CSV table of C-alpha atoms in Angstrom, one decimal:
chain,number,residue,atom,x,y,z
A,1,UNK,CA,0.3,0.2,0.4
A,2,UNK,CA,2.5,2.4,0.5
A,3,UNK,CA,3.7,3.0,-3.1
A,4,UNK,CA,0.3,3.5,-3.7
A,5,UNK,CA,-0.6,6.5,-5.9
A,6,UNK,CA,-3.5,9.4,-3.8
A,7,UNK,CA,-4.6,11.0,-6.7
A,8,UNK,CA,-7.3,14.1,-5.9
A,9,UNK,CA,-8.6,16.8,-7.9
A,10,UNK,CA,-7.1,20.1,-7.3
A,11,UNK,CA,-11.2,21.5,-6.3
A,12,UNK,CA,-11.0,18.8,-3.8
A,13,UNK,CA,-7.3,19.8,-2.1
A,14,UNK,CA,-8.1,23.1,-2.3
A,15,UNK,CA,-12.3,22.3,-0.6
A,16,UNK,CA,-13.4,23.4,3.0
A,17,UNK,CA,-13.3,21.1,5.8
A,18,UNK,CA,-12.2,19.6,9.5
A,19,UNK,CA,-10.5,16.5,9.9
A,20,UNK,CA,-8.4,14.9,12.5
A,21,UNK,CA,-5.4,13.1,11.6
A,22,UNK,CA,-6.5,9.5,12.3
A,23,UNK,CA,-9.6,10.1,9.8
A,24,UNK,CA,-7.1,11.3,7.1
A,25,UNK,CA,-5.0,8.8,7.3
A,26,UNK,CA,-8.1,5.9,6.9
A,27,UNK,CA,-9.3,8.8,3.9
A,28,UNK,CA,-6.1,8.9,2.1
A,29,UNK,CA,-6.1,5.2,2.5
A,30,UNK,CA,-8.6,4.4,1.3
A,31,UNK,CA,-8.4,7.2,-1.8
A,32,UNK,CA,-5.0,5.4,-2.8
A,33,UNK,CA,-7.0,2.3,-4.0
A,34,UNK,CA,-9.0,4.2,-6.6
A,35,UNK,CA,-7.3,4.6,-10.4
A,36,UNK,CA,-8.1,7.7,-11.3
A,37,UNK,CA,-6.8,7.2,-14.9
A,38,UNK,CA,-9.5,8.5,-17.3
A,39,UNK,CA,-9.1,5.2,-19.0
A,40,UNK,CA,-9.1,3.2,-15.4
A,41,UNK,CA,-12.3,1.4,-14.3
A,42,UNK,CA,-15.4,3.2,-13.1
A,43,UNK,CA,-16.1,3.8,-10.4
A,44,UNK,CA,-19.8,4.3,-8.2
A,45,UNK,CA,-20.9,4.8,-5.3
A,46,UNK,CA,-21.7,0.5,-4.6
A,47,UNK,CA,-18.3,0.3,-4.6
A,48,UNK,CA,-16.3,-0.2,-1.4
A,49,UNK,CA,-12.9,-0.1,-0.6
A,50,UNK,CA,-11.7,-1.9,2.3
A,51,UNK,CA,-8.5,-1.1,4.2
A,52,UNK,CA,-7.1,-3.5,7.3
A,53,UNK,CA,-5.4,-2.8,10.5
A,54,UNK,CA,-2.5,-4.8,10.0
A,55,UNK,CA,-2.1,-2.2,6.5
A,56,UNK,CA,-2.5,0.9,9.0
A,57,UNK,CA,-0.5,-0.8,11.1
A,58,UNK,CA,2.7,-1.1,9.1
A,59,UNK,CA,2.3,2.3,7.5
A,60,UNK,CA,1.1,5.1,9.6
A,61,UNK,CA,2.0,3.2,13.1
A,62,UNK,CA,5.3,2.1,14.9
A,63,UNK,CA,6.0,0.2,17.5
A,64,UNK,CA,5.1,2.1,21.0
A,65,UNK,CA,1.3,2.7,19.9
A,66,UNK,CA,0.1,-1.0,17.9
A,67,UNK,CA,-2.2,-2.1,20.2
A,68,UNK,CA,-5.1,0.2,19.9
A,69,UNK,CA,-5.1,0.7,15.9
A,70,UNK,CA,-8.7,-1.2,15.3
A,71,UNK,CA,-10.3,1.4,18.1
A,72,UNK,CA,-9.0,3.6,16.1
A,73,UNK,CA,-9.6,3.3,13.1
A,74,UNK,CA,-13.1,1.9,14.1
A,75,UNK,CA,-13.4,6.1,15.9
A,76,UNK,CA,-12.1,7.2,12.8
A,77,UNK,CA,-14.8,5.5,10.4
A,78,UNK,CA,-16.9,7.1,12.6
A,79,UNK,CA,-16.4,10.5,12.1
A,80,UNK,CA,-15.1,10.4,8.7
A,81,UNK,CA,-18.5,9.4,8.1
A,82,UNK,CA,-20.4,12.5,9.1
A,83,UNK,CA,-17.7,14.9,7.7
A,84,UNK,CA,-18.6,17.7,5.6
A,85,UNK,CA,-16.8,19.0,2.2
A,86,UNK,CA,-17.7,22.6,0.6
A,87,UNK,CA,-16.0,22.5,-2.8
A,88,UNK,CA,-16.3,25.7,-4.5
A,89,UNK,CA,-17.7,25.6,-7.8
A,90,UNK,CA,-18.2,27.6,-11.2
A,91,UNK,CA,-20.5,30.4,-10.8
A,92,UNK,CA,-20.4,31.9,-7.6
A,93,UNK,CA,-21.8,28.1,-7.1
A,94,UNK,CA,-20.3,25.6,-4.4
A,95,UNK,CA,-21.2,22.0,-3.7
A,96,UNK,CA,-21.7,20.9,-0.1
A,97,UNK,CA,-21.7,16.7,0.2
A,98,UNK,CA,-19.8,14.0,2.8
A,99,UNK,CA,-16.8,12.1,1.7
A,100,UNK,CA,-18.2,8.7,2.4
A,101,UNK,CA,-22.1,7.4,2.1
A,102,UNK,CA,-21.1,3.9,4.5
A,103,UNK,CA,-19.2,2.4,6.3
A,104,UNK,CA,-18.9,-1.5,7.2
A,105,UNK,CA,-17.1,-2.3,10.6
A,106,UNK,CA,-15.5,-6.2,10.8
A,107,UNK,CA,-13.8,-6.7,14.0
A,108,UNK,CA,-13.0,-10.4,13.1
A,109,UNK,CA,-11.7,-9.7,10.1
A,110,UNK,CA,-9.9,-5.7,11.8
A,111,UNK,CA,-10.5,-3.9,8.5
A,112,UNK,CA,-13.2,-1.3,7.6
A,113,UNK,CA,-14.7,-0.6,4.2
A,114,UNK,CA,-16.3,3.1,2.9
A,115,UNK,CA,-18.1,3.9,0.0
A,116,UNK,CA,-17.5,7.4,-0.8
A,117,UNK,CA,-20.5,9.8,-1.5
A,118,UNK,CA,-21.8,9.9,-5.3
A,119,UNK,CA,-20.9,13.7,-5.8
A,120,UNK,CA,-17.4,13.4,-4.3
A,121,UNK,CA,-16.1,10.6,-6.7
A,122,UNK,CA,-15.8,13.1,-9.9
A,123,UNK,CA,-13.1,15.0,-7.6
A,124,UNK,CA,-11.4,10.8,-7.7
A,125,UNK,CA,-12.0,9.3,-10.6
A,126,UNK,CA,-11.7,9.9,-14.1
A,127,UNK,CA,-9.1,12.7,-13.5
A,128,UNK,CA,-7.5,14.4,-16.8
A,129,UNK,CA,-5.7,17.3,-15.7
A,130,UNK,CA,-6.0,19.9,-12.5
A,131,UNK,CA,-4.9,17.2,-10.0
A,132,UNK,CA,-2.7,16.4,-7.4
A,133,UNK,CA,-1.2,13.2,-6.9
A,134,UNK,CA,1.7,11.5,-4.5
A,135,UNK,CA,2.5,8.3,-2.7
A,136,UNK,CA,1.4,7.2,0.3
A,137,UNK,CA,4.1,6.6,2.2
A,138,UNK,CA,5.2,10.4,1.1
A,139,UNK,CA,2.3,11.4,4.9
A,140,UNK,CA,3.3,8.0,6.4
A,141,UNK,CA,5.9,10.2,9.0
A,142,UNK,CA,3.4,13.3,9.3
A,143,UNK,CA,1.9,13.1,12.2
A,144,UNK,CA,0.0,16.6,12.1
A,145,UNK,CA,-3.6,17.0,10.3
A,146,UNK,CA,-2.3,20.3,9.8
A,147,UNK,CA,1.2,19.0,8.2
A,148,UNK,CA,-0.8,16.2,5.9
A,149,UNK,CA,-3.0,19.6,4.3
A,150,UNK,CA,-0.4,21.5,4.0
A,151,UNK,CA,1.8,19.1,2.2
A,152,UNK,CA,-1.0,18.6,0.0
A,153,UNK,CA,-1.3,21.9,-0.9
A,154,UNK,CA,2.4,22.4,-1.7
A,155,UNK,CA,3.0,19.5,-3.7
A,156,UNK,CA,-0.4,21.5,-6.0
A,157,UNK,CA,1.2,24.5,-5.9
A,158,UNK,CA,4.3,23.3,-7.0
A,159,UNK,CA,2.2,21.8,-9.5
A,160,UNK,CA,1.2,25.0,-11.1
A,161,UNK,CA,5.0,26.1,-11.3
A,162,UNK,CA,3.9,28.1,-7.7
A,163,UNK,CA,6.8,27.8,-4.7
A,164,UNK,CA,5.4,30.8,-2.8
A,165,UNK,CA,2.0,31.7,-1.5
A,166,UNK,CA,1.2,34.7,0.6
A,167,UNK,CA,-1.9,34.7,2.9
A,168,UNK,CA,-3.8,36.9,4.8
A,169,UNK,CA,-4.4,35.1,8.3
A,170,UNK,CA,-8.2,34.7,7.8
A,171,UNK,CA,-7.6,33.1,4.3
A,172,UNK,CA,-4.7,30.7,5.8
A,173,UNK,CA,-6.9,29.6,8.5
A,174,UNK,CA,-9.3,28.7,6.2
A,175,UNK,CA,-7.2,26.6,3.3
A,176,UNK,CA,-5.8,24.9,6.5
A,177,UNK,CA,-9.4,23.9,7.6
A,178,UNK,CA,-9.0,25.9,11.0
A,179,UNK,CA,-11.5,28.3,10.9
A,180,UNK,CA,-12.9,29.5,13.5
A,181,UNK,CA,-9.6,28.0,15.5
A,182,UNK,CA,-6.2,29.5,16.7
A,183,UNK,CA,-7.6,33.1,17.2
A,184,UNK,CA,-4.6,34.2,19.0
A,185,UNK,CA,-1.8,34.8,16.5
A,186,UNK,CA,1.0,32.9,18.7
A,187,UNK,CA,-1.4,29.8,19.0
A,188,UNK,CA,-2.0,29.8,15.5
A,189,UNK,CA,1.9,30.2,14.9
A,190,UNK,CA,2.2,27.1,17.4
A,191,UNK,CA,0.0,24.7,16.8
A,192,UNK,CA,-0.4,24.5,12.9
A,193,UNK,CA,2.5,26.4,11.2
A,194,UNK,CA,5.4,25.5,13.3
A,195,UNK,CA,3.6,21.8,13.9
A,196,UNK,CA,3.3,21.9,10.0
A,197,UNK,CA,6.8,23.4,8.8
A,198,UNK,CA,9.0,21.2,11.3
A,199,UNK,CA,7.6,17.5,10.4
A,200,UNK,CA,7.5,18.7,6.6
A,201,UNK,CA,11.3,19.5,6.5
A,202,UNK,CA,12.3,16.5,8.6
A,203,UNK,CA,10.1,13.7,7.1
A,204,UNK,CA,9.4,14.7,3.4
A,205,UNK,CA,11.3,16.0,0.3
A,206,UNK,CA,10.4,19.7,1.0
A,207,UNK,CA,12.1,22.3,2.6
A,208,UNK,CA,9.6,25.1,3.5
A,209,UNK,CA,10.1,28.4,5.1
A,210,UNK,CA,7.3,31.4,7.1
A,211,UNK,CA,7.4,34.9,7.1
A,212,UNK,CA,5.6,37.0,9.0
A,213,UNK,CA,4.1,40.8,8.4
A,214,UNK,CA,3.0,43.1,11.0
A,215,UNK,CA,0.5,46.1,10.6
A,216,UNK,CA,1.5,48.2,13.9
A,217,UNK,CA,1.3,46.0,16.5
A,218,UNK,CA,-0.2,43.0,14.9
A,219,UNK,CA,0.7,39.7,12.4
A,220,UNK,CA,-1.8,40.3,9.6
A,221,UNK,CA,-0.3,38.1,6.6
A,222,UNK,CA,2.2,35.3,6.0
A,223,UNK,CA,4.3,33.7,3.0
A,224,UNK,CA,5.6,30.2,2.3
A,225,UNK,CA,8.1,29.5,0.5
A,226,UNK,CA,9.0,26.5,-0.5
A,227,UNK,CA,10.9,24.0,-2.9
A,228,UNK,CA,12.7,20.7,-2.5
A,229,UNK,CA,15.5,20.1,-0.7
A,230,UNK,CA,18.0,19.3,-3.7
A,231,UNK,CA,17.4,22.9,-4.6
A,232,UNK,CA,18.5,24.3,-1.7
A,233,UNK,CA,21.9,25.8,-3.4
A,234,UNK,CA,19.6,27.7,-5.4
A,235,UNK,CA,17.3,29.3,-2.7
A,236,UNK,CA,18.3,32.6,-1.4
A,237,UNK,CA,18.2,33.1,2.5
A,238,UNK,CA,14.8,32.9,3.1
A,239,UNK,CA,14.0,29.6,1.2
A,240,UNK,CA,13.1,31.0,-1.9
A,241,UNK,CA,13.8,30.1,-5.0
A,242,UNK,CA,16.4,32.6,-6.7
A,243,UNK,CA,14.7,33.5,-10.8
A,244,UNK,CA,18.5,35.1,-11.8
A,245,UNK,CA,19.5,31.8,-10.9
A,246,UNK,CA,17.7,29.3,-11.9
A,247,UNK,CA,17.7,31.9,-15.9
A,248,UNK,CA,21.6,31.9,-15.5
A,249,UNK,CA,21.2,27.5,-15.5
A,250,UNK,CA,19.0,27.2,-18.5
A,251,UNK,CA,20.9,30.1,-20.2
A,252,UNK,CA,24.3,27.4,-19.9
A,253,UNK,CA,25.7,26.9,-23.0
A,254,UNK,CA,27.1,23.8,-21.0
A,255,UNK,CA,23.6,22.7,-19.9
A,256,UNK,CA,21.8,22.9,-22.7
A,257,UNK,CA,24.4,20.8,-24.0
A,258,UNK,CA,23.5,18.4,-22.0
A,259,UNK,CA,20.3,18.1,-21.4
A,260,UNK,CA,19.0,19.3,-25.3
A,261,UNK,CA,17.7,16.0,-25.2
A,262,UNK,CA,15.6,16.2,-22.3
A,263,UNK,CA,12.4,13.7,-22.2
A,264,UNK,CA,9.9,15.7,-20.8
A,265,UNK,CA,10.8,18.7,-23.5
A,266,UNK,CA,8.3,19.2,-25.7
A,267,UNK,CA,9.1,19.8,-29.9
A,268,UNK,CA,9.3,23.3,-29.8
A,269,UNK,CA,11.4,23.4,-26.4
A,270,UNK,CA,14.2,20.7,-28.1
A,271,UNK,CA,14.2,23.6,-31.3
A,272,UNK,CA,13.8,26.7,-29.6
A,273,UNK,CA,16.1,28.2,-27.8
A,274,UNK,CA,14.0,30.8,-25.8
A,275,UNK,CA,11.3,27.7,-25.7
A,276,UNK,CA,13.9,25.7,-23.9
A,277,UNK,CA,14.8,27.9,-21.2
A,278,UNK,CA,11.2,28.9,-19.8
A,279,UNK,CA,10.0,25.1,-20.0
A,280,UNK,CA,13.9,24.1,-18.2
A,281,UNK,CA,13.2,26.6,-15.2
A,282,UNK,CA,9.6,24.7,-14.6
A,283,UNK,CA,11.5,20.9,-14.7
A,284,UNK,CA,14.6,21.9,-12.3
A,285,UNK,CA,11.8,23.2,-10.1
A,286,UNK,CA,9.7,20.4,-10.4
A,287,UNK,CA,12.1,17.4,-11.2
A,288,UNK,CA,15.6,18.0,-9.6
A,289,UNK,CA,16.3,14.5,-9.4
A,290,UNK,CA,16.4,14.3,-13.2
A,291,UNK,CA,19.2,16.6,-13.2
A,292,UNK,CA,22.2,14.5,-12.3
A,293,UNK,CA,25.0,14.5,-14.7
A,294,UNK,CA,26.3,17.3,-12.0
A,295,UNK,CA,25.2,20.0,-9.5
A,296,UNK,CA,23.3,22.7,-10.7
A,297,UNK,CA,24.8,25.3,-8.8
A,298,UNK,CA,28.1,24.5,-11.1
A,299,UNK,CA,26.3,25.7,-13.8
A,300,UNK,CA,26.7,28.9,-12.7
A,301,UNK,CA,30.3,29.0,-12.8
């Protein structure tokens, strides 16, 4: 299961909902059972997704907290059944639905079976564009629901070639699913931001940093900068990728010689210098692991 892909529509990534950690783990474990490709099998409101306690133990538990795994799973499923989600639609409309429509509890087999709500299925299946995906194992070491939530957003943003996001604090609370909570800045910083950044920075391939902005005596907004850790040497002191360095790298004659047949380039990118440079800046930030012929900073010399 750990290598299963979790794929969700970006509309669902940005949706408004509140959820606890074990609910999110159960939800994602079931989502990872779905083949979201357009040519995959058709999933309906009758399709069932089963997760065993052993699978959840192997992925999300360590040796010190495994004894009550079925109880945790059952309680998570109970709560998840009642969770609502609000998704923005076109034309100033919103959809209010639930994630799941049914739960089967099987203590004898130590497993839980979910069926997804009919209205949520289009955001999990038959996805051809505007979706976010990652492997389930990538969030297995994140023990904060806020860390998982922020990690999903970062994967989504980087998929849109965005590596910095600025929020008013109330907007950040909304996107993190804590609207109306942590009203004091210190609470929000300590319980949501600091914890999420620490876990992401320690347990994933991303480096995230934050800056806060004051108006008068009050903090009013924050800026998140994020990139894959392998790009640290072309980031500035605030953790933001340097546009000047990226431009210098892709303009290097040696870089062009090394990667003029890079497999992700479009046909135009292989024949037009400006298009090559534009595409390669995006590919470096998205897939730095592809560029291993020499350290990227060497192309700056």
